[in-house]
PDB file of C-alpha atoms and ligand atoms in Angstrom:
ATOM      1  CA  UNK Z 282      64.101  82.265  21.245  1.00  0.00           C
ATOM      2  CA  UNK Z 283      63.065  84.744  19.115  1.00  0.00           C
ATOM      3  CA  UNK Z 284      65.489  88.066  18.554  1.00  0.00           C
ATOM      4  CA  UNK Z 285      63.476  91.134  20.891  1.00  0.00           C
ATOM      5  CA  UNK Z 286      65.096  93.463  18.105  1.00  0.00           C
ATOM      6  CA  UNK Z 287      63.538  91.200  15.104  1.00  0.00           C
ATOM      7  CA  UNK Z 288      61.236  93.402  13.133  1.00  0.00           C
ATOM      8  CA  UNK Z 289      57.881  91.950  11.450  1.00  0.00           C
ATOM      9  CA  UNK Z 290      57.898  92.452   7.267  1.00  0.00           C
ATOM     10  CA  UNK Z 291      54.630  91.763   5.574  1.00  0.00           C
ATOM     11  CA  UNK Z 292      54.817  89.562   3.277  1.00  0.00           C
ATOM     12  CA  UNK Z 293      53.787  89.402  -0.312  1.00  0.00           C
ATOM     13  CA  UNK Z 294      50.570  87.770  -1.252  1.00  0.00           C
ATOM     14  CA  UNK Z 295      49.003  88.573   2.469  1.00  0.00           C
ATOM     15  CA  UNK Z 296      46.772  91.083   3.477  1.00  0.00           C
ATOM     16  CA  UNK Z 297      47.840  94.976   3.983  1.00  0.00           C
ATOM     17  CA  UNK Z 298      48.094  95.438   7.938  1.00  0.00           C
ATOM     18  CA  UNK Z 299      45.099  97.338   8.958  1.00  0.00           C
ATOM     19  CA  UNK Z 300      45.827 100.665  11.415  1.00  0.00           C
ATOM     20  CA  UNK Z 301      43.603 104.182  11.550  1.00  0.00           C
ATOM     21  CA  UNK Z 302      45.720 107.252  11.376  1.00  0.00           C
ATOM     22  CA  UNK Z 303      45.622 111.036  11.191  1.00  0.00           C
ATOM     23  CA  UNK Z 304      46.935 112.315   7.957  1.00  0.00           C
ATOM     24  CA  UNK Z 305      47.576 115.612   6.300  1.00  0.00           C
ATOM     25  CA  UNK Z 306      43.829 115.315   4.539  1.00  0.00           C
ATOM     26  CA  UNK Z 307      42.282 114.221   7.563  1.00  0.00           C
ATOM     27  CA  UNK Z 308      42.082 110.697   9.304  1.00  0.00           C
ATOM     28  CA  UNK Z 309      42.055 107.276   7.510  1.00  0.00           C
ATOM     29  CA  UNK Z 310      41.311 103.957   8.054  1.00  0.00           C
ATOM     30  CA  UNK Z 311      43.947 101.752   5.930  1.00  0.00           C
ATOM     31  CA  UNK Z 312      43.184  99.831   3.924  1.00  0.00           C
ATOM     32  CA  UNK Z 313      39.527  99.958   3.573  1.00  0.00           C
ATOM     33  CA  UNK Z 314      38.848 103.099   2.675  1.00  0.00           C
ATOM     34  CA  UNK Z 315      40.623 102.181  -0.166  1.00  0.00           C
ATOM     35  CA  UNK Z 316      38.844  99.319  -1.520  1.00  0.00           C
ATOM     36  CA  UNK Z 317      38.506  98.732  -4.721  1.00  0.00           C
ATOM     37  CA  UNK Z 318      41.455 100.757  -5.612  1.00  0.00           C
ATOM     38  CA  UNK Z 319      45.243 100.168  -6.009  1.00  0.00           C
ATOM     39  CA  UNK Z 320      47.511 101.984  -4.038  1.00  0.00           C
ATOM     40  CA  UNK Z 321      51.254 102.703  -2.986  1.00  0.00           C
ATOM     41  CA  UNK Z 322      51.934 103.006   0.799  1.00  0.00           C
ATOM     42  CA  UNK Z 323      55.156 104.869   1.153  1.00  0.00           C
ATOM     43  CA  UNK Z 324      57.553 105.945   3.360  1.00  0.00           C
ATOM     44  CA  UNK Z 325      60.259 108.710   3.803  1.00  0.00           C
ATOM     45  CA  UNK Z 326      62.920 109.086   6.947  1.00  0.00           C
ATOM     46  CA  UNK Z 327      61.719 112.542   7.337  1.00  0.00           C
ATOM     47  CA  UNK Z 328      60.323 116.083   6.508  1.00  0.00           C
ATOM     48  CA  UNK Z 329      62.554 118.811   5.535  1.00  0.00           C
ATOM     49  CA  UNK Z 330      65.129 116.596   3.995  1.00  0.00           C
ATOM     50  CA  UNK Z 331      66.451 116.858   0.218  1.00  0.00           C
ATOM     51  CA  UNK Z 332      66.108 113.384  -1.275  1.00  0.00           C
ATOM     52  CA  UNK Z 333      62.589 113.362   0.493  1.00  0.00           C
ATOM     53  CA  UNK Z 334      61.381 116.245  -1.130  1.00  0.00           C
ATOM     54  CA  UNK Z 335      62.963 115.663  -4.342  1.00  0.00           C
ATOM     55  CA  UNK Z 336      60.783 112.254  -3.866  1.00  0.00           C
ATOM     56  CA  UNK Z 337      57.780 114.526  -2.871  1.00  0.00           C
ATOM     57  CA  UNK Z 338      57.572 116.245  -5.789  1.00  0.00           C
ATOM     58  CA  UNK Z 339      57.983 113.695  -8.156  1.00  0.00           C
ATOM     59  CA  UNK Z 340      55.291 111.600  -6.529  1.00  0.00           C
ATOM     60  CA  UNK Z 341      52.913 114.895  -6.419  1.00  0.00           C
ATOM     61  CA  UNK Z 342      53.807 115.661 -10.022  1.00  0.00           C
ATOM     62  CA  UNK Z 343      53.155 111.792 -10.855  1.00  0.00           C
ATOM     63  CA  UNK Z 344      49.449 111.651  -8.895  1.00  0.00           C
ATOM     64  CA  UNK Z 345      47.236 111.990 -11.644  1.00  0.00           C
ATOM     65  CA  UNK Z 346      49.478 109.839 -13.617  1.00  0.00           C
ATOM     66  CA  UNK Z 347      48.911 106.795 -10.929  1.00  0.00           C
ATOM     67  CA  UNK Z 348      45.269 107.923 -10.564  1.00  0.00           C
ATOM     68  CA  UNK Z 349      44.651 107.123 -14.430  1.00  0.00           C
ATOM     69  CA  UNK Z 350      45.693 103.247 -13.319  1.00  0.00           C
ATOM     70  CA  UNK Z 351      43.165 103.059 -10.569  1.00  0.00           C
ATOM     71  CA  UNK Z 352      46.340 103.258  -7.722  1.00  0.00           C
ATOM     72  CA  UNK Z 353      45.995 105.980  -4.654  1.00  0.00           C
ATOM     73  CA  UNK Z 354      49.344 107.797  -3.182  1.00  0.00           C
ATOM     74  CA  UNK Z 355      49.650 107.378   0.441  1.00  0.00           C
ATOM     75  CA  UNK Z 356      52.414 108.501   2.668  1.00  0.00           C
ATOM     76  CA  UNK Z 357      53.981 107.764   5.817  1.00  0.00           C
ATOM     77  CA  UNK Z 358      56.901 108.971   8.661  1.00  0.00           C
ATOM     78  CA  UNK Z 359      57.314 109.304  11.809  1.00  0.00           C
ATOM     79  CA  UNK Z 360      57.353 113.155  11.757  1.00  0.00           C
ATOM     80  CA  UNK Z 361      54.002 115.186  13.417  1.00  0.00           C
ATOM     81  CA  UNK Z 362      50.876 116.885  11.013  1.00  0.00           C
ATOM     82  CA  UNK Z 363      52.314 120.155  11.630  1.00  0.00           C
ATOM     83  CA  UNK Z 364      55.727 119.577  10.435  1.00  0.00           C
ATOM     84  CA  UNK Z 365      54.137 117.546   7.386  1.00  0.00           C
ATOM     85  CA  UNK Z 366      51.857 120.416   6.829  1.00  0.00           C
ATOM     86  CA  UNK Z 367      54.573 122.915   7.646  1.00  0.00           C
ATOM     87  CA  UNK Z 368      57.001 121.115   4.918  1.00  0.00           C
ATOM     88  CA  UNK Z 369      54.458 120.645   1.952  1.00  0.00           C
ATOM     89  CA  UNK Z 370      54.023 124.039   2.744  1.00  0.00           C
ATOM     90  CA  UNK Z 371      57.504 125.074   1.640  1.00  0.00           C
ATOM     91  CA  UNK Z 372      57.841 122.431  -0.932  1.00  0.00           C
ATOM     92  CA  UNK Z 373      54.590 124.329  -2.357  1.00  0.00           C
ATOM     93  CA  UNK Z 374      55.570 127.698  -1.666  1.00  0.00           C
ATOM     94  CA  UNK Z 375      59.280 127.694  -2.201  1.00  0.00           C
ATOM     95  CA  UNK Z 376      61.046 125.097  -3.709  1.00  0.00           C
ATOM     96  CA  UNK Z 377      61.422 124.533  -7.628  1.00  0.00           C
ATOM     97  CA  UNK Z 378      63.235 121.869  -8.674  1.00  0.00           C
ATOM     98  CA  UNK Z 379      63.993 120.036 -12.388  1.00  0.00           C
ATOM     99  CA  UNK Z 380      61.218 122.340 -13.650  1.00  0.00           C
ATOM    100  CA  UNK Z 381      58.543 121.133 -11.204  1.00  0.00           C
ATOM    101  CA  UNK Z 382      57.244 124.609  -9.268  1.00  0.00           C
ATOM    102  CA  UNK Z 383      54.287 125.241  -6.973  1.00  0.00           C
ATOM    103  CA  UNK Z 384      53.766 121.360  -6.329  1.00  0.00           C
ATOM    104  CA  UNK Z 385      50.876 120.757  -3.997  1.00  0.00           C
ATOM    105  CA  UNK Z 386      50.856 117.987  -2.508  1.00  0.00           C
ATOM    106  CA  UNK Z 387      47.294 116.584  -2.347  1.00  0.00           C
ATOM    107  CA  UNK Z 388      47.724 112.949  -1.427  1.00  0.00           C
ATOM    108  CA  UNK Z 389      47.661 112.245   2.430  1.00  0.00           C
ATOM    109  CA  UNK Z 390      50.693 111.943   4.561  1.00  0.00           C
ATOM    110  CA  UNK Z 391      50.467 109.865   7.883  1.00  0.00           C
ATOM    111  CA  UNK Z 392      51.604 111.255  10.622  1.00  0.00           C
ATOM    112  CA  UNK Z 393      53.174 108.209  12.979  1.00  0.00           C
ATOM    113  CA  UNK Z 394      55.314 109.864  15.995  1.00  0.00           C
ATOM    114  CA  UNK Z 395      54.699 106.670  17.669  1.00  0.00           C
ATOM    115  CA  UNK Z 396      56.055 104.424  14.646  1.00  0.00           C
ATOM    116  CA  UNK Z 397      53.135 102.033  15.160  1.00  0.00           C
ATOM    117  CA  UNK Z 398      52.179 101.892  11.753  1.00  0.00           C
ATOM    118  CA  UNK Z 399      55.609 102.211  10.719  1.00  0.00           C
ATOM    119  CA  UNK Z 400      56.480  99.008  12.632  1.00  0.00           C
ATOM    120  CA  UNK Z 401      53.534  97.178  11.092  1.00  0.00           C
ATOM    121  CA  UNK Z 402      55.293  97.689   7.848  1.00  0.00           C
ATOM    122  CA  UNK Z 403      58.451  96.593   8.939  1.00  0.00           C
ATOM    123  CA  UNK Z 404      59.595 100.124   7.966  1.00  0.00           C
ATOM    124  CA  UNK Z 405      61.919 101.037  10.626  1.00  0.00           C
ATOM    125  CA  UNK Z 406      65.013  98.713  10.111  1.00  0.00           C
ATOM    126  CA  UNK Z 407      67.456  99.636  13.150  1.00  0.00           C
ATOM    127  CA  UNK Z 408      70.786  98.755  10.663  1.00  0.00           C
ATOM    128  CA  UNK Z 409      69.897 101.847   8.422  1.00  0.00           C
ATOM    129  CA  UNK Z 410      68.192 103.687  11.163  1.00  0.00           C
ATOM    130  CA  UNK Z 411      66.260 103.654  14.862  1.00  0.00           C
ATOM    131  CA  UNK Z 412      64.504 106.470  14.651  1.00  0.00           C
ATOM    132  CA  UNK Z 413      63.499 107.070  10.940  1.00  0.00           C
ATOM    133  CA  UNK Z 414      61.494 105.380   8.891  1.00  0.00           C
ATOM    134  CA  UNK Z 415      63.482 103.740   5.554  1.00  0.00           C
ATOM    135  CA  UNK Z 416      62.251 104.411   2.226  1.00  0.00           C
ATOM    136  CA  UNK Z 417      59.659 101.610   1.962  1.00  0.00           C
ATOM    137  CA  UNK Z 418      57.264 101.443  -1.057  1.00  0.00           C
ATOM    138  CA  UNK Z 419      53.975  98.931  -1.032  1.00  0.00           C
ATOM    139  CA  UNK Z 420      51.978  97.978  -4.000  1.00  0.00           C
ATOM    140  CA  UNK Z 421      48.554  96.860  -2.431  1.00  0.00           C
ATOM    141  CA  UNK Z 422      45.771  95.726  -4.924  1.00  0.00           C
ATOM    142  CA  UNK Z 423      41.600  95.960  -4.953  1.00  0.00           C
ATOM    143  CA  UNK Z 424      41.099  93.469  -2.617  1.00  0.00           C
ATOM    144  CA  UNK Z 425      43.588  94.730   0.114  1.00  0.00           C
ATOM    145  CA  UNK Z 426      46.390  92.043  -0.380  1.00  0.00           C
ATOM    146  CA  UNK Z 427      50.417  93.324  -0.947  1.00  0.00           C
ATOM    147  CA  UNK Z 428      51.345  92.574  -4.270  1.00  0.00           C
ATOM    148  CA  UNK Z 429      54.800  93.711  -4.006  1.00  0.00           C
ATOM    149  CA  UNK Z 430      56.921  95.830  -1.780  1.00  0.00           C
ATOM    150  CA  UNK Z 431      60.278  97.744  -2.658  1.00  0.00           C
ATOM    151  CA  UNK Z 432      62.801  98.840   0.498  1.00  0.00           C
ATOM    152  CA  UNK Z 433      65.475 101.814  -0.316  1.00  0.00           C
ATOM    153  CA  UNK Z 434      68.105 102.439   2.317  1.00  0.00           C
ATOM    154  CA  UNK Z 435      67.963 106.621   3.419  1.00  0.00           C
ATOM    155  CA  UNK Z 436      70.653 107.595   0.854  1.00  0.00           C
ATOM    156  CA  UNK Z 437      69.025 105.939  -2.454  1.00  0.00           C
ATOM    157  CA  UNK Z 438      65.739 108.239  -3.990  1.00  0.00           C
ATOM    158  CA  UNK Z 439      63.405 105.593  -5.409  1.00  0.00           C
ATOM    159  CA  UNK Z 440      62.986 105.630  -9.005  1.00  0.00           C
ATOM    160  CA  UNK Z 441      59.783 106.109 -10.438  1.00  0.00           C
ATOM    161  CA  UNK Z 442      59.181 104.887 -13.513  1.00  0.00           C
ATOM    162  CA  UNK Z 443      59.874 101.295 -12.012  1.00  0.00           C
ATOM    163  CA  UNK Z 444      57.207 102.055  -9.661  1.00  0.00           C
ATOM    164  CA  UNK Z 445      55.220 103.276 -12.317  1.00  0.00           C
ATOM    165  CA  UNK Z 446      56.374  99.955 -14.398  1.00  0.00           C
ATOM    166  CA  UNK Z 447      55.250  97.109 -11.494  1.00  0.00           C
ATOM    167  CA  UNK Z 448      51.393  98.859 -11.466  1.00  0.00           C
ATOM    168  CA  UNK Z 449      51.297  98.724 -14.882  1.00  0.00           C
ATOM    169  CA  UNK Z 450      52.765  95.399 -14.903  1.00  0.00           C
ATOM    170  CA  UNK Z 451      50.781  93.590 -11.905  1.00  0.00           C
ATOM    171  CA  UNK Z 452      47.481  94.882 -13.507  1.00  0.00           C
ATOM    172  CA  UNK Z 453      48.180  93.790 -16.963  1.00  0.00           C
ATOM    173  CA  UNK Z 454      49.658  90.082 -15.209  1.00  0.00           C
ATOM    174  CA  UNK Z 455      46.176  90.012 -13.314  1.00  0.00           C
ATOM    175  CA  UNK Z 456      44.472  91.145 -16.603  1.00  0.00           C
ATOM    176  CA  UNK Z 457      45.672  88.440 -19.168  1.00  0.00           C
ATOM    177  CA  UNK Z 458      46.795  85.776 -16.777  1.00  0.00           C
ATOM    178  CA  UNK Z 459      50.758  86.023 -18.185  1.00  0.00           C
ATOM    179  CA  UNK Z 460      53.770  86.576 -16.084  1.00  0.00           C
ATOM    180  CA  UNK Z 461      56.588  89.471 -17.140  1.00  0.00           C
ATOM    181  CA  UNK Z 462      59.393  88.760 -18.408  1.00  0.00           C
ATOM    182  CA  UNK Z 463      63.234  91.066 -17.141  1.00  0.00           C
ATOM    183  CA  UNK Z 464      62.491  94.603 -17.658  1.00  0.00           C
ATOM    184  CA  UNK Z 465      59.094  94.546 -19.229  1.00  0.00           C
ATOM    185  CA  UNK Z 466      57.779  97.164 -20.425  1.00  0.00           C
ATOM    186  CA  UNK Z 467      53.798  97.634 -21.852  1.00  0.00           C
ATOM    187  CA  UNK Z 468      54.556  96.710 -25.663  1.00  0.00           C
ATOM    188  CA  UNK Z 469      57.124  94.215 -24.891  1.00  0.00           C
ATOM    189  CA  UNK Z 470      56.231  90.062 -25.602  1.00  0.00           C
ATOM    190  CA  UNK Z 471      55.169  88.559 -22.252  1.00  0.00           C
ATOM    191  CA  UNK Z 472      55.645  85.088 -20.618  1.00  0.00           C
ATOM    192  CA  UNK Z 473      52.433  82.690 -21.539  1.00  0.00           C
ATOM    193  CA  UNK Z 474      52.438  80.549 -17.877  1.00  0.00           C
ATOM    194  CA  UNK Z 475      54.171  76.968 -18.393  1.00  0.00           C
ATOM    195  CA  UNK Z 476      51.396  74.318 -19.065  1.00  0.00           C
ATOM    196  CA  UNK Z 477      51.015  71.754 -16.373  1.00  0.00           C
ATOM    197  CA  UNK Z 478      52.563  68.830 -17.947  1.00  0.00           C
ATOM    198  CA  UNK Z 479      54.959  67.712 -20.161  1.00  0.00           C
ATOM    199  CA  UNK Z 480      52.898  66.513 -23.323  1.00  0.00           C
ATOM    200  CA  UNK Z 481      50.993  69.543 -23.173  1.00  0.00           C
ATOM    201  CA  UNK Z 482      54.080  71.414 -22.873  1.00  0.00           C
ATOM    202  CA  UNK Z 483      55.403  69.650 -25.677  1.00  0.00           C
ATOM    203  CA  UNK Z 484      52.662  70.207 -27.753  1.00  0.00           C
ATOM    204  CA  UNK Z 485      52.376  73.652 -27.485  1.00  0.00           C
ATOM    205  CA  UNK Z 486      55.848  73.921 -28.809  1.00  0.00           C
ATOM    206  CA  UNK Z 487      54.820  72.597 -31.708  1.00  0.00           C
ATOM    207  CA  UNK Z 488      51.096  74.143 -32.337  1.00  0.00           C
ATOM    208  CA  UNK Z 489      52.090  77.914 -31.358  1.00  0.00           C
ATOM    209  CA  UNK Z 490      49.453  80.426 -30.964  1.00  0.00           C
ATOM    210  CA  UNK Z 491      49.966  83.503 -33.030  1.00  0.00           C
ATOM    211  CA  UNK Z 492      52.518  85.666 -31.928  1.00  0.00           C
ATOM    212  CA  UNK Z 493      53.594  83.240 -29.485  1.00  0.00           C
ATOM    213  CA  UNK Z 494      57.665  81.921 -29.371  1.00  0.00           C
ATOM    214  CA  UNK Z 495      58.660  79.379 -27.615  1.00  0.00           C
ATOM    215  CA  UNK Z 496      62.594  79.325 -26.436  1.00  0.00           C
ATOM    216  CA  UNK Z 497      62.069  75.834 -24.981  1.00  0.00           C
ATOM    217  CA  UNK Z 498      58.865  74.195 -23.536  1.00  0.00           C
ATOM    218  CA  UNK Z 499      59.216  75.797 -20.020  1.00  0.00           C
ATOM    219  CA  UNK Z 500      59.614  79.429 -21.641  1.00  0.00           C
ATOM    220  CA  UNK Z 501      57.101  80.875 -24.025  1.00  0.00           C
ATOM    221  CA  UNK Z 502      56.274  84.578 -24.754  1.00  0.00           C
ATOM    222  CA  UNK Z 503      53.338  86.277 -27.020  1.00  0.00           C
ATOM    223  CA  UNK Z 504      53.046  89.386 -28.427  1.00  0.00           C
ATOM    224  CA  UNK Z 505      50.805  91.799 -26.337  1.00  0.00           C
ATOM    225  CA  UNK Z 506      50.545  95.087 -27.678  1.00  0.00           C
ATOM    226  CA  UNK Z 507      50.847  98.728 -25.796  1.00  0.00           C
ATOM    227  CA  UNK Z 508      47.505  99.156 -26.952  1.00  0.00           C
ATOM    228  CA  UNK Z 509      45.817  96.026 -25.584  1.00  0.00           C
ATOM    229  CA  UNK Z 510      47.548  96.669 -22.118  1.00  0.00           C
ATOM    230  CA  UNK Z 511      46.601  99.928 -21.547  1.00  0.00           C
ATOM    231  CA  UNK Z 512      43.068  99.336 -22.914  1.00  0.00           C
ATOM    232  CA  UNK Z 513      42.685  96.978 -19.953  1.00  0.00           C
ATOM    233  CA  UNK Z 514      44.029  98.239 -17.516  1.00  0.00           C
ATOM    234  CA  UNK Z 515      43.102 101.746 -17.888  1.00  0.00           C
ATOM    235  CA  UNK Z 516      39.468 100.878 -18.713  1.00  0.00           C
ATOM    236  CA  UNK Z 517      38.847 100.025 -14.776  1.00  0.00           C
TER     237      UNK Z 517
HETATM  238  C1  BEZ P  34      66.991 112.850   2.757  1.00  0.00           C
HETATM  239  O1  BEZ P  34      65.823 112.700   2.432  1.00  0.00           O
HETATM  240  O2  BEZ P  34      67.717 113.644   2.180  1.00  0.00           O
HETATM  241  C2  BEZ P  34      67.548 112.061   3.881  1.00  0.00           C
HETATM  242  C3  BEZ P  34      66.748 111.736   4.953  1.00  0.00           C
HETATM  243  C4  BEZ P  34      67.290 111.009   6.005  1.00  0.00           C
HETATM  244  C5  BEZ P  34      68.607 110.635   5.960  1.00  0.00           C
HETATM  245  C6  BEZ P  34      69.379 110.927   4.863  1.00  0.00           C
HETATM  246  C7  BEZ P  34      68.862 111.651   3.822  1.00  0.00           C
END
């Protein structure tokens, strides 16, 4: 019999869990107002807490940056508008941190007192916590469908250039039909997709593309410059 405490995840490849909510910029329906567009669902255990608003701020600071690949910021916990409102607020008014000052944060924030979306998301994990969201990050494409997800426990802030790094990535992957190889980066060779059968494999060891190495016939890499990636991807 199934475990009354198990908790539903989403799973990768599948479609984003649909819900309407009330956010700091006014309601939403998720995800189709967003079609069309990337974006990061995210959550934080609460307002008014210092790795939270250290992650606030970096996210605000960052929002153009994302915007520039197509991707939308959307936040989530389990906190009420006013104290969301009341906290970006402060962050806005008061707080200056590793030279970012007067950080507005424009993005919307969910409000989800009743952890419904939260649950959706598989975001409240009763081991870390029962009553606060953990630091959940979801990288949801055009079309809707979760491309990746990331879960931090309450005491780790998430770091953002690897969130940065997997758009960047899963849009140039989708672009040119490769795969990344550990700790790609745009510039870096990346993995040409094994061919479906041995004599093809074996041929392609022999008759390389330009730019393309082959370390044995189930791993291949070409060259793919900054340039091309960011031509693509930025371009839509
Ligand atoms: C924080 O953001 O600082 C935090 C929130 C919940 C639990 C622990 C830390």
């Amino acid at each position: 019999m199934e475990n009354q405490d198990s908790i539903l995840l989403p799973r990768i490849g599948e479609a984003a869990p649909e819900f309407k909510a009330v956010t700091t910029q006014g309601p939403i329906s998720f995800p189709s107002d967003y079609a069309g567009k990337w974006v990061i669902l995210f959550s934080h255990p609460a307002d008014f807490t210092p790795v939270c608003t250290s992650e606030f701020m970096t996210f605000a600071s960052m929002e153009d940056d994302f915007r520039s690949f197509n991707c939308e910021l959307v936040g989530l916990s389990v906190d009420g508008l006013y104290s969301h409102i009341a906290w970006l607020r402060t962050i806005k008014e008061k707080i200056v941190y590793k030279g970012m000052k007067e950080v507005e944060v424009k993005f919307p924030l969910i409000e989800d007192i009743t952890m419904e979306v939260a649950k959706k998301y598989g975001m409240i994990q009763p081991g870390e916590s029962n009553t606060k969201a953990v630091r959940a990050v979801f990288f949801i494409d055009p079309k809707g469908i979760i491309r990746a997800m990331i879960y931090y426990p309450l005491s780790l802030g998430r770091n953002f250039d690897e969130l940065k790094r997997v758009i960047i990535a899963l849009q140039a992957a989708d672009s040119f039909g490769v795969a990344m190889p550990a700790d790609w980066r745009p510039g870096d060779a990346v993995i040409v997709p094994p061919a479906g059968s041995c004599g093809v494999a074996k041929d392609r060891m022999e008759a390389k593309e330009e730019g393309m190495k082959c370390y044995d016939w189930f791993f291949c890499t070409k060259e793919l410059s900054e340039e091309k990636v960011m031509n693509a991807i930025k371009a839509k």
